[in-house]
């Protein structure tokens, strides 16, 4: 036989993703028999060394899980510890937390759009290569990213691992005058972000549909960022609909404290990241899930941008299930975050104190927020003097891993089904790398340490 | 290097071991300088930023992350062999990072009791800095590193001079910034006097004590600081945790040295 009926394809060292991983694909007789997203990022044992730490420490320590979304870790940790201690932070302190998180959304979503993802659609190896012929597009991205970082630097002290977040609020809150210089930069970034929505909306999108359940926080009345209630939109197949349907489907909700009853993590032999399932099935969290569940609560500017970008009308519950179009949804979210940051700055009145006192008590607390890449859940058990006795972190990429593998299987299978046009390994590799980047996986986040129910079957 | 020797641009490679990606992200956070820098150097290997991967030798290799697996133990030698200059960036690559907390615990126990299938997890008992394995030309501190210092290091190596990175403590930076001392004014425990400058003394400017994320400075007097930290409310376990977080091995070595000095008869 001259043709190969079986082949194995390995994509070693994925590029333009955060952290290091690889893909292992097995094909047999024209069928994809195995897709393994291998996360070989070394485990760093965060949950182990959080034990024995004071209840004040998780925000700073867990920010070191991820250099790209440290605020997500800080604020999920704050919510979980405050929940254990029976405290809720509201008013202007909550508004400042949302502002800080908007800075991270802007920085992280624009990093992904302009520096990591757009080169795929335009045929470049990197943003630096892209800048040779499309310098204005790259410079625009850098300008918007800088505006996001400016919020982080002013409010957090620095863009990576900010120092100003503490349990109960902040170490120091800004004056109105200190926030004012951000206004001009953000107003310009809002125009730039509009241009970015239009830019990415014009890319060429392959047909694809993600037949997964969608999980995101919702906070009726506004787009969920720094809190909310977990809500699930069932997978289309559960309603007898095709995977690429853009129909909205009914939601069900569950309380944050029931998170680990709904979401189960398991270990797979080929990856240091655990894989999560919801009701025993794979699911997707992140921009596509948020847009499906909260799209109607975008600001007028972002609603208009979504419609113009061909994402349907969010007010009628439009859903986007094409992972390739996630770049458009991210751009709309970045625009929203800028608009929301401006709104918060305009409404800001400094609170009387930078934080509320949080006294420890023996209890378990749960906290979830929307990291740019999706829902990030933290759980801490404290003893009476505030020592952490148990910690659990469930990052977005561990949750999305199963859905990413399924998307890759479909993508490759669809390509293999073009029998008249044989596919080369190089082409398949490029296709899979694109499929992975659609989900912006944060691989260093997902390699973590966890207490598991031991299953040695 | 003779001026006529190289017509091509110097080459840069960025590698990652066990880490959070924050230090290499610092390079992408140089929004004002990134494109100009990319015009002066050839970014030949930078997985986070480019899918074009070129082989060495590289004029300058930046390494983020610590050595925690047998594979990375092997890889760090390959990186050294391919690099004319090797610079470590950040607390992980320079001091083992936060994951070096395992060095004070039993990793076998971590792994066996908490992973359902510990045999799938390849990890070393320790998290060590790159310099424990191969010679390093320069170590840039910080968790995360500072953007300005990173640009200084890259440009210095590209023109063949020593980077201008001062060795003094955070206290100097506080004075320069005009920040009122949080220990003197408010009795806030602060590691600033023993911590390497470089962050710009951010924490005291935001009303909190320095938590040592740049590791120990070159000349420190830890025994002199400890009574002050105790006076300001740090009990023994809190003090130990403060010193053993982001640069645990570097501060532990400093503690051991201080202990020896105290015990030595004068």
XYZ file of C-alpha atoms in Angstrom:
723
model
C 0.000 0.000 0.000
C 1.371 3.341 -0.867
C -1.042 5.449 1.145
C -1.105 5.488 4.911
C -4.334 4.311 6.484
C -3.110 5.285 9.942
C -1.100 8.249 10.984
C -0.133 10.032 14.110
C 0.389 13.759 14.140
C 2.142 15.589 16.904
C 2.144 19.348 17.292
C 4.969 19.871 19.724
C 5.291 23.173 21.609
C 2.177 25.120 20.705
C 2.935 28.724 19.876
C 1.045 31.971 20.462
C -0.695 30.573 23.521
C 0.100 31.275 27.121
C 2.077 28.455 28.675
C 3.358 25.353 26.943
C 1.412 22.445 25.608
C 1.256 20.041 22.694
C -1.325 18.172 20.653
C -1.446 14.496 19.804
C -3.792 13.446 17.037
C -4.434 9.872 15.904
C -6.127 9.189 12.570
C -7.239 5.799 11.301
C -8.971 5.020 7.988
C -9.981 8.611 7.456
C -11.416 8.975 10.961
C -10.043 10.909 13.882
C -9.710 8.325 16.630
C -7.983 10.422 19.266
C -7.298 14.080 20.027
C -5.208 14.786 23.080
C -4.400 18.324 24.111
C -1.316 17.623 26.157
C -0.510 20.162 28.783
C 3.009 19.387 29.907
C 3.398 22.561 31.858
C 5.020 21.409 35.113
C 2.644 21.240 38.083
C 3.410 24.037 40.532
C 1.415 22.772 43.545
C -0.334 26.025 44.445
C -3.164 24.381 46.341
C -0.640 22.461 48.434
C 1.321 25.428 49.671
C -1.764 27.605 50.228
C -2.518 25.314 53.151
C -1.187 26.833 56.335
C -1.184 30.376 54.916
C -3.150 33.240 56.497
C -6.576 34.131 55.020
C -5.105 37.454 53.897
C -2.544 35.801 51.604
C -4.434 34.043 48.750
C -4.963 37.194 46.613
C -1.215 37.897 46.302
C -0.147 34.261 46.156
C -2.690 32.991 43.619
C -2.038 35.932 41.294
C 1.235 34.090 40.565
C -0.691 31.267 38.902
C -1.051 33.462 35.822
C 0.864 36.493 34.590
C -1.829 37.354 32.036
C -4.877 37.273 34.332
C -3.554 37.989 37.856
C -6.562 40.190 38.724
C -8.922 37.289 38.017
C -7.037 35.227 40.604
C -6.905 38.083 43.095
C -10.614 38.840 42.892
C -11.812 35.211 42.861
C -9.638 34.688 45.964
C -11.071 37.802 47.654
C -14.642 36.724 46.974
C -14.036 33.221 48.298
C -12.281 34.364 51.496
C -14.870 37.103 52.105
C -17.630 34.523 51.587
C -16.029 32.295 54.232
C -15.880 35.281 56.598
C -19.458 36.388 55.881
C -18.553 39.748 54.332
C -19.792 41.303 51.105
C -17.912 44.241 49.611
C -20.227 46.753 47.931
C -20.514 50.377 46.859
C -17.537 52.230 45.422
C -15.088 49.520 46.545
C -16.984 47.026 44.386
C -17.000 49.577 41.539
C -13.202 49.952 41.827
C -12.795 46.173 41.706
C -14.847 46.117 38.502
C -12.697 48.944 37.110
C -9.498 47.025 37.869
C -10.959 43.923 36.239
C -11.959 45.992 33.164
C -8.261 46.924 32.861
C -7.339 43.257 32.778
C -10.101 42.414 30.278
C -8.899 45.158 27.937
C -5.222 44.188 28.230
C -5.775 40.447 27.946
C -8.461 40.398 25.226
C -6.504 42.835 23.063
C -3.266 40.880 23.589
C -5.060 37.800 22.315
C -6.793 39.558 19.406
C -3.920 41.639 18.033
C -0.783 39.734 19.042
C -1.799 36.065 19.211
C -4.956 35.409 17.185
C -5.245 37.877 14.278
C -2.005 36.627 12.627
C -3.827 33.295 12.049
C -6.523 34.920 9.928
C -4.096 37.025 7.906
C -1.339 34.480 7.368
C 1.449 35.846 9.547
C 3.659 34.021 12.032
C 3.481 36.813 14.587
C 2.288 40.336 15.233
C 5.828 41.573 14.622
C 5.708 40.035 11.119
C 2.236 41.466 10.658
C 3.520 44.920 11.590
C 5.745 44.994 8.481
C 2.682 45.350 6.251
C -0.100 46.214 8.698
C 1.671 48.438 11.147
C -1.399 50.566 11.875
C -3.409 47.529 13.009
C -0.637 46.367 15.343
C -0.038 49.864 16.699
C -3.753 50.299 17.337
C -3.762 47.054 19.323
C -0.747 48.159 21.350
C -2.456 51.482 22.118
C -5.639 49.809 23.401
C -3.599 47.312 25.405
C -1.654 50.168 26.925
C -4.908 51.808 28.049
C -5.898 48.585 29.837
C -2.465 48.404 31.452
C -2.775 52.066 32.496
C -5.839 51.175 34.611
C -3.948 48.249 36.175
C -0.905 50.401 36.889
C -2.837 53.262 38.428
C -5.263 51.228 40.493
C -3.119 48.133 41.094
C 0.401 49.574 41.190
C 1.636 47.502 38.261
C 0.172 45.616 35.300
C 1.456 42.151 36.185
C 0.744 40.906 39.727
C -0.774 44.177 41.001
C -0.058 44.888 44.680
C -3.033 47.002 45.731
C -5.755 44.329 46.119
C -6.523 43.033 49.603
C -9.268 41.096 51.322
C -12.072 43.613 51.924
C -11.016 46.067 49.210
C -7.774 47.903 48.488
C -4.715 49.065 50.404
C -5.247 52.531 48.982
C -8.045 54.033 46.868
C -7.459 56.736 44.259
C -8.813 60.252 44.384
C -11.080 61.444 41.571
C -8.259 63.633 40.284
C -5.918 60.628 40.063
C -8.385 58.726 37.866
C -9.031 61.676 35.558
C -5.945 61.278 33.305
C -7.190 57.802 32.345
C -10.287 59.324 30.750
C -8.590 60.732 27.684
C -6.581 57.581 27.077
C -9.685 55.395 27.447
C -11.795 57.647 25.215
C -9.216 57.208 22.456
C -9.041 53.471 23.184
C -12.828 53.288 22.749
C -12.524 54.624 19.200
C -9.626 52.245 18.562
C -11.636 49.305 19.924
C -14.515 50.149 17.569
C -12.011 50.025 14.721
C -10.784 46.668 16.001
C -14.329 45.250 16.059
C -14.755 46.305 12.416
C -11.309 44.959 11.516
C -11.836 41.476 12.918
C -15.450 41.304 11.711
C -14.035 41.430 8.184
C -11.851 38.336 8.583
C -12.670 35.130 6.745
C -14.305 32.641 9.125
C -14.423 28.923 8.434
C -17.771 27.247 9.172
C -17.702 25.582 12.562
C -20.133 24.986 15.371
C -19.400 24.235 18.996
C -21.981 21.761 20.242
C -21.163 22.295 23.906
C -23.074 23.410 26.930
C -22.066 26.989 27.809
C -21.204 28.025 31.374
C -20.778 31.604 32.574
C -21.702 33.793 35.489
C -24.755 35.985 35.069
C -25.711 39.101 36.934
C -29.053 40.209 35.458
C -28.897 43.888 34.540
C -25.221 44.004 33.636
C -22.536 41.980 31.888
C -21.002 39.690 34.533
C -17.309 40.314 35.251
C -16.294 40.285 38.901
C -19.146 38.125 40.214
C -22.527 36.582 39.542
C -24.413 33.309 39.606
C -23.221 30.338 37.525
C -25.665 29.645 34.698
C -25.668 26.952 32.026
C -27.103 26.919 28.534
C -27.532 23.296 27.487
C -25.766 21.922 24.404
C -27.859 22.079 21.214
C -27.876 18.285 20.860
C -29.716 18.050 24.189
C -32.586 19.876 22.441
C -32.294 17.939 19.195
C -30.721 20.924 17.410
C -27.598 20.998 15.203
C -24.306 22.024 16.850
C -23.997 25.288 14.918
C -27.449 26.589 15.782
C -27.595 30.248 16.762
C -30.837 29.717 18.699
C -30.782 30.721 22.360
C -31.715 27.835 24.634
C -33.138 27.839 28.165
C -30.803 28.515 31.092
C -30.503 26.823 34.426
C -28.645 28.327 37.398
C -26.947 26.973 40.461
C -25.373 28.706 43.461
C -21.596 29.262 43.508
C -21.301 27.080 46.613
C -22.677 24.123 44.605
C -19.935 24.504 41.961
C -18.071 21.290 42.731
C -21.339 19.354 42.873
C -22.006 20.400 39.274
C -18.477 20.446 37.900
C -16.265 17.393 38.289
C -12.544 17.342 37.526
C -10.643 14.245 36.570
C -7.056 13.474 35.731
C -6.055 12.198 32.312
C -2.771 10.405 31.773
C -1.378 12.720 29.099
C -1.769 16.082 30.778
C -0.781 17.862 33.977
C -4.047 19.839 33.706
C -7.193 18.241 35.006
C -10.282 18.029 32.824
C -13.652 19.185 34.047
C -17.129 18.050 33.068
C -20.565 19.465 33.862
C -23.346 16.906 34.353
C -20.858 14.401 32.972
C -20.428 16.323 29.720
C -17.834 18.647 28.229
C -18.714 22.325 28.241
C -17.307 25.689 27.273
C -16.678 28.768 29.369
C -15.255 32.110 28.203
C -16.235 34.788 25.695
C -18.700 32.709 23.644
C -20.462 31.523 26.806
C -20.589 35.022 28.328
C -21.929 36.558 25.136
C -24.657 33.911 24.882
C -25.725 34.348 28.510
C -25.183 38.078 29.117
C -25.151 39.678 25.648
C -28.408 41.560 26.291
C -26.735 43.461 29.147
C -23.922 44.967 27.059
C -23.789 48.768 26.958
C -25.487 50.515 23.998
C -22.121 51.085 22.285
C -21.145 47.420 22.579
C -24.635 46.251 21.517
C -24.352 48.350 18.388
C -20.857 47.008 17.689
C -22.051 43.411 18.085
C -24.877 43.974 15.591
C -22.599 45.692 13.075
C -20.063 42.892 13.417
C -22.637 40.315 12.339
C -23.106 38.691 15.724
C -26.897 39.082 15.510
C -28.923 41.107 17.959
C -27.869 40.431 21.542
C -31.176 41.914 22.757
C -33.001 39.007 21.133
C -30.621 36.530 22.753
C -28.282 35.999 19.781
C -25.776 33.209 20.339
C -22.463 32.702 18.521
C -21.280 29.093 18.475
C -18.479 29.380 15.918
C -15.153 29.260 17.846
C -13.388 31.077 14.980
C -15.664 34.052 15.588
C -14.610 34.233 19.224
C -12.157 36.932 18.087
C -15.144 39.147 17.197
C -16.847 38.477 20.530
C -13.597 39.299 22.354
C -13.346 42.577 20.457
C -16.910 43.476 21.479
C -16.057 42.562 25.078
C -12.927 44.736 24.994
C -15.009 47.649 23.695
C -17.546 47.030 26.464
C -14.810 46.936 29.129
C -13.473 50.315 27.957
C -16.974 51.800 27.933
C -17.672 50.354 31.378
C -14.334 51.671 32.743
C -15.265 55.171 31.554
C -18.699 54.887 33.192
C -17.154 53.781 36.513
C -14.571 56.578 36.450
C -17.257 59.204 35.775
C -19.446 57.919 38.617
C -16.573 57.478 41.083
C -16.742 59.053 44.536
C -13.902 57.936 46.839
C -15.199 55.679 49.610
C -14.516 56.744 53.216
C -12.160 53.811 53.792
C -10.074 51.791 51.314
C -11.334 48.470 52.670
C -13.894 46.924 54.988
C -12.612 44.939 57.949
C -12.831 41.194 57.419
C -12.529 39.052 60.534
C -11.773 35.371 60.100
C -14.070 32.569 61.151
C -14.051 28.820 60.688
C -15.956 28.203 57.474
C -15.611 27.379 53.797
C -16.010 30.115 51.197
C -16.602 30.045 47.440
C -15.780 32.695 44.874
C -16.138 32.856 41.098
C -15.397 35.626 38.629
C -15.126 35.905 34.854
C -11.456 35.794 33.885
C -10.961 36.937 30.274
C -10.716 33.253 29.341
C -13.733 32.148 31.370
C -15.099 31.307 34.765
C -12.475 31.007 37.509
C -13.608 29.330 40.732
C -11.796 29.390 44.108
C -12.730 27.629 47.347
C -10.987 28.025 50.713
C -11.597 26.374 54.049
C -10.479 28.489 57.004
C -10.070 27.653 60.673
C -11.154 30.026 63.429
C -7.932 32.082 63.404
C -8.012 32.438 59.625
C -5.480 29.804 58.591
C -6.264 28.217 55.224
C -6.785 24.484 55.778
C -7.819 23.592 52.245
C -7.748 25.328 48.870
C -9.187 24.543 45.457
C -8.715 26.513 42.213
C -10.577 25.579 39.012
C -9.234 27.678 36.117
C -10.987 28.182 32.767
C -8.576 26.151 30.640
C -9.048 22.989 32.724
C -12.780 23.452 32.142
C -12.415 24.096 28.421
C -9.934 21.334 27.651
C -12.579 18.726 26.765
C -14.458 21.193 24.551
C -11.237 22.212 22.791
C -10.399 18.572 22.052
C -13.902 18.005 20.665
C -13.669 21.124 18.475
C -10.349 19.886 17.102
C -11.810 16.453 16.386
C -14.680 18.029 14.426
C -12.395 20.455 12.618
C -9.996 17.742 11.499
C -12.787 15.313 10.625
C -14.523 17.935 8.483
C -11.246 18.489 6.622
C -10.599 14.748 6.181
C -14.084 14.320 4.725
C -12.990 16.313 1.653
C -11.786 13.062 0.091
C -11.020 14.674 -3.264
C -8.523 17.047 -1.618
C -6.005 15.123 0.521
C -4.675 16.981 3.512
C -1.000 17.239 4.405
C 0.338 17.010 7.937
C 1.534 20.603 7.692
C -1.955 21.781 6.793
C -3.512 19.750 9.615
C -0.990 21.139 12.084
C -1.812 24.712 11.115
C -5.542 23.973 11.305
C -5.212 22.479 14.801
C -3.087 25.333 16.082
C -5.766 27.747 14.880
C -8.442 25.628 16.527
C -6.594 25.799 19.824
C -5.908 29.552 19.621
C -9.636 30.153 19.062
C -10.008 29.326 22.723
C -7.077 31.400 24.028
C -6.022 28.642 26.393
C -4.058 29.753 29.389
C -1.924 26.718 29.853
C 0.131 27.818 32.830
C -3.143 28.422 34.701
C -4.483 25.003 34.033
C -1.567 22.971 35.400
C -2.377 22.986 39.034
C -2.665 20.708 41.947
C -5.919 19.387 43.255
C -7.531 17.080 45.738
C -9.209 14.349 43.754
C -11.570 11.547 44.498
C -9.261 8.624 43.855
C -10.454 6.396 41.047
C -8.061 3.538 40.417
C -10.314 1.344 38.285
C 32.667 42.416 18.700
C 34.255 44.303 15.760
C 31.854 46.759 14.182
C 32.243 45.201 10.768
C 31.663 41.623 11.869
C 27.896 41.460 11.765
C 25.706 42.661 8.967
C 22.677 40.891 10.369
C 20.662 41.886 13.423
C 21.456 40.199 16.736
C 19.109 37.334 17.580
C 16.920 36.975 20.638
C 15.285 33.849 22.039
C 12.808 33.610 24.916
C 12.376 30.317 26.755
C 10.027 29.235 29.507
C 10.379 26.664 32.280
C 7.979 26.390 35.284
C 6.382 29.828 35.653
C 3.283 31.978 35.185
C 4.399 33.615 31.884
C 4.324 37.054 33.519
C 7.994 37.879 32.908
C 7.930 37.094 29.192
C 4.623 38.967 28.995
C 6.579 41.981 30.253
C 8.286 42.053 26.856
C 4.892 42.222 25.098
C 3.841 44.893 27.599
C 6.549 47.206 26.199
C 3.859 48.745 23.981
C 5.880 51.841 23.141
C 9.120 50.006 22.413
C 8.112 46.590 21.047
C 8.064 47.386 17.341
C 11.225 49.476 17.488
C 13.001 46.732 19.411
C 11.806 44.166 16.871
C 13.381 46.312 14.171
C 16.776 46.262 15.876
C 16.871 42.601 16.855
C 15.621 39.424 15.278
C 13.184 37.644 17.595
C 14.096 34.149 16.505
C 12.423 32.024 19.155
C 9.527 33.268 21.291
C 6.735 30.708 21.425
C 4.284 32.972 23.205
C 4.554 35.584 20.474
C 5.392 33.794 17.239
C 4.756 30.503 15.501
C 7.952 30.947 13.455
C 10.613 29.098 15.421
C 14.247 29.524 14.397
C 17.160 27.491 15.709
C 20.207 28.776 17.575
C 22.807 29.874 18.240
C 21.131 32.958 19.699
C 22.997 36.096 20.706
C 20.794 36.514 23.760
C 18.523 33.974 25.430
C 16.062 35.125 28.081
C 14.918 32.307 30.343
C 11.801 32.521 32.482
C 10.843 29.871 35.028
C 12.535 27.392 37.339
C 13.752 23.844 36.831
C 11.156 21.420 38.241
C 11.085 18.440 35.886
C 13.698 15.991 34.540
C 12.856 17.240 31.030
C 13.554 20.877 31.940
C 16.760 19.810 33.700
C 17.889 18.473 30.320
C 16.450 21.392 28.311
C 18.258 24.077 30.297
C 21.605 22.630 29.125
C 20.403 22.752 25.512
C 19.375 26.376 25.951
C 22.777 27.248 27.451
C 24.583 25.522 24.579
C 22.565 27.536 22.047
C 23.022 30.934 23.698
C 25.977 33.308 23.542
C 24.523 35.167 26.504
C 21.991 33.685 28.887
C 19.948 36.010 31.096
C 17.390 34.738 33.577
C 14.261 36.847 33.972
C 12.283 36.813 37.187
C 12.127 35.201 40.596
C 11.450 31.683 39.251
C 14.508 31.539 36.990
C 16.658 33.431 39.474
C 15.604 31.903 42.823
C 13.285 28.953 42.085
C 10.141 31.101 42.406
C 7.066 30.449 44.484
C 7.069 26.810 43.403
C 10.308 26.374 45.393
C 8.083 26.176 48.474
C 8.140 22.467 47.673
C 11.830 22.485 48.645
C 10.674 22.816 52.253
C 8.054 20.050 51.945
C 7.825 16.421 50.891
C 7.002 16.445 47.193
C 6.496 12.683 47.024
C 3.791 13.113 49.605
C 2.276 16.065 47.707
C 2.151 14.080 44.548
C 1.037 10.715 45.908
C -1.708 11.974 48.171
C -3.222 14.552 45.869
C -2.984 13.296 42.330
C -5.205 10.282 41.694
C -2.512 9.001 39.337
C 0.779 10.302 40.708
C 2.683 8.136 38.244
C 1.520 10.449 35.420
C 3.182 13.432 37.016
C 6.891 13.863 36.382
C 8.284 16.341 38.834
C 11.520 16.883 40.709
C 11.622 17.139 44.499
C 12.931 20.677 44.148
C 12.398 23.847 42.156
C 15.804 25.336 41.410
C 17.086 28.441 39.650
C 18.739 28.154 36.254
C 22.122 29.028 37.809
C 22.013 25.767 39.801
C 22.364 23.940 36.488
C 24.295 26.081 34.014
C 26.381 29.270 34.069
C 24.236 32.394 33.796
C 25.488 35.725 32.449
C 23.025 37.938 34.279
C 20.058 37.491 36.630
C 17.186 39.953 36.474
C 15.130 39.948 39.656
C 11.438 40.365 40.325
C 8.076 38.652 40.548
C 7.401 39.974 38.000
C 10.429 41.740 36.476
C 10.229 45.454 35.780
C 9.652 46.554 32.185
C 12.281 49.328 32.288
C 14.908 46.977 33.707
C 14.147 44.379 31.028
C 14.691 46.928 28.263
C 17.930 48.038 29.945
C 19.215 44.448 30.085
C 18.328 43.694 26.468
C 19.879 46.889 25.107
C 22.990 46.488 27.286
C 23.648 42.972 26.022
C 23.018 43.988 22.448
C 25.714 46.647 22.584
C 28.035 44.558 24.746
C 28.002 46.516 27.997
C 27.079 45.612 31.550
C 23.423 46.292 32.453
C 22.956 49.198 34.815
C 20.820 47.476 37.458
C 21.524 48.776 40.962
C 21.931 46.317 43.834
C 20.563 48.502 46.621
C 17.422 47.953 48.702
C 13.824 49.103 48.245
C 14.428 51.761 50.933
C 16.542 53.760 48.448
C 13.704 53.678 45.931
C 11.185 54.810 48.588
C 13.377 57.782 49.460
C 13.776 58.664 45.797
C 10.036 58.428 45.244
C 9.378 60.564 48.303
C 7.260 57.924 50.016
C 6.929 58.312 53.775
C 8.391 55.213 55.471
C 5.446 52.934 56.354
C 7.393 51.334 59.208
C 8.457 54.615 60.814
C 5.159 56.445 60.275
C 2.628 53.647 60.732
C 4.452 50.689 62.290
C 3.678 48.600 59.199
C 5.968 45.571 58.853
C 8.007 46.030 55.665
C 10.676 43.887 53.995
C 11.949 46.913 52.059
C 15.246 47.221 53.971
C 16.349 43.704 52.913
C 14.694 43.559 49.481
C 16.368 44.246 46.144
C 15.149 47.433 44.471
C 13.733 47.383 40.958
C 9.933 47.563 41.306
C 10.019 51.311 42.028
C 8.967 50.734 45.667
C 5.325 50.304 44.734
C 3.946 48.654 47.874
C 4.845 51.420 50.362
C 3.475 53.968 47.862
C 0.178 52.063 48.042
C 0.243 52.004 51.831
C 1.458 48.493 52.481
C 4.765 46.972 53.493
C 7.109 45.522 50.845
C 6.591 41.775 50.571
C 9.941 40.941 49.066
C 8.995 39.947 45.509
C 12.422 41.024 44.158
C 14.335 38.822 46.637
C 17.179 39.898 48.944
C 19.347 42.870 48.000
C 23.118 42.537 47.707
C 24.031 43.837 51.140
C 21.358 43.190 53.703
C 21.224 43.117 57.439
C 18.389 40.718 58.156
C 19.249 40.297 61.864
C 18.806 44.057 62.325
C 15.383 44.033 60.671
C 13.883 41.054 62.509
C 13.346 42.820 65.874
C 11.577 45.667 64.025
C 9.270 43.234 62.233
C 8.500 41.562 65.575
C 7.837 44.922 67.194
C 5.351 45.707 64.421
C 3.342 42.584 65.110
C 4.914 39.779 63.083
C 5.013 36.594 65.089
C 7.469 33.832 64.199
C 5.212 31.895 61.750
C 4.121 35.118 60.001
C 7.741 36.219 59.650
C 8.712 32.833 58.261
C 5.891 32.930 55.719
C 6.786 36.503 54.730
C 10.354 35.453 53.946
C 9.278 32.215 52.287
C 6.947 33.105 49.480
C 8.100 34.453 46.102
C 11.853 34.091 46.615
C 11.767 31.385 49.283
C 15.171 29.846 48.616
C 16.998 33.172 48.379
C 15.595 34.434 51.686
C 16.159 31.023 53.332
C 19.826 31.203 52.319
C 19.984 34.690 53.777
C 18.391 33.475 57.019
C 20.926 30.663 57.243
C 23.822 33.100 56.695
C 22.436 35.451 59.340
C 22.079 32.555 61.760
C 25.708 31.534 61.205
C 26.906 35.076 61.814
C 24.925 35.282 65.047
C 26.364 32.003 66.293
C 29.957 32.829 65.359
C 31.901 34.027 68.425
C 32.903 37.638 68.023
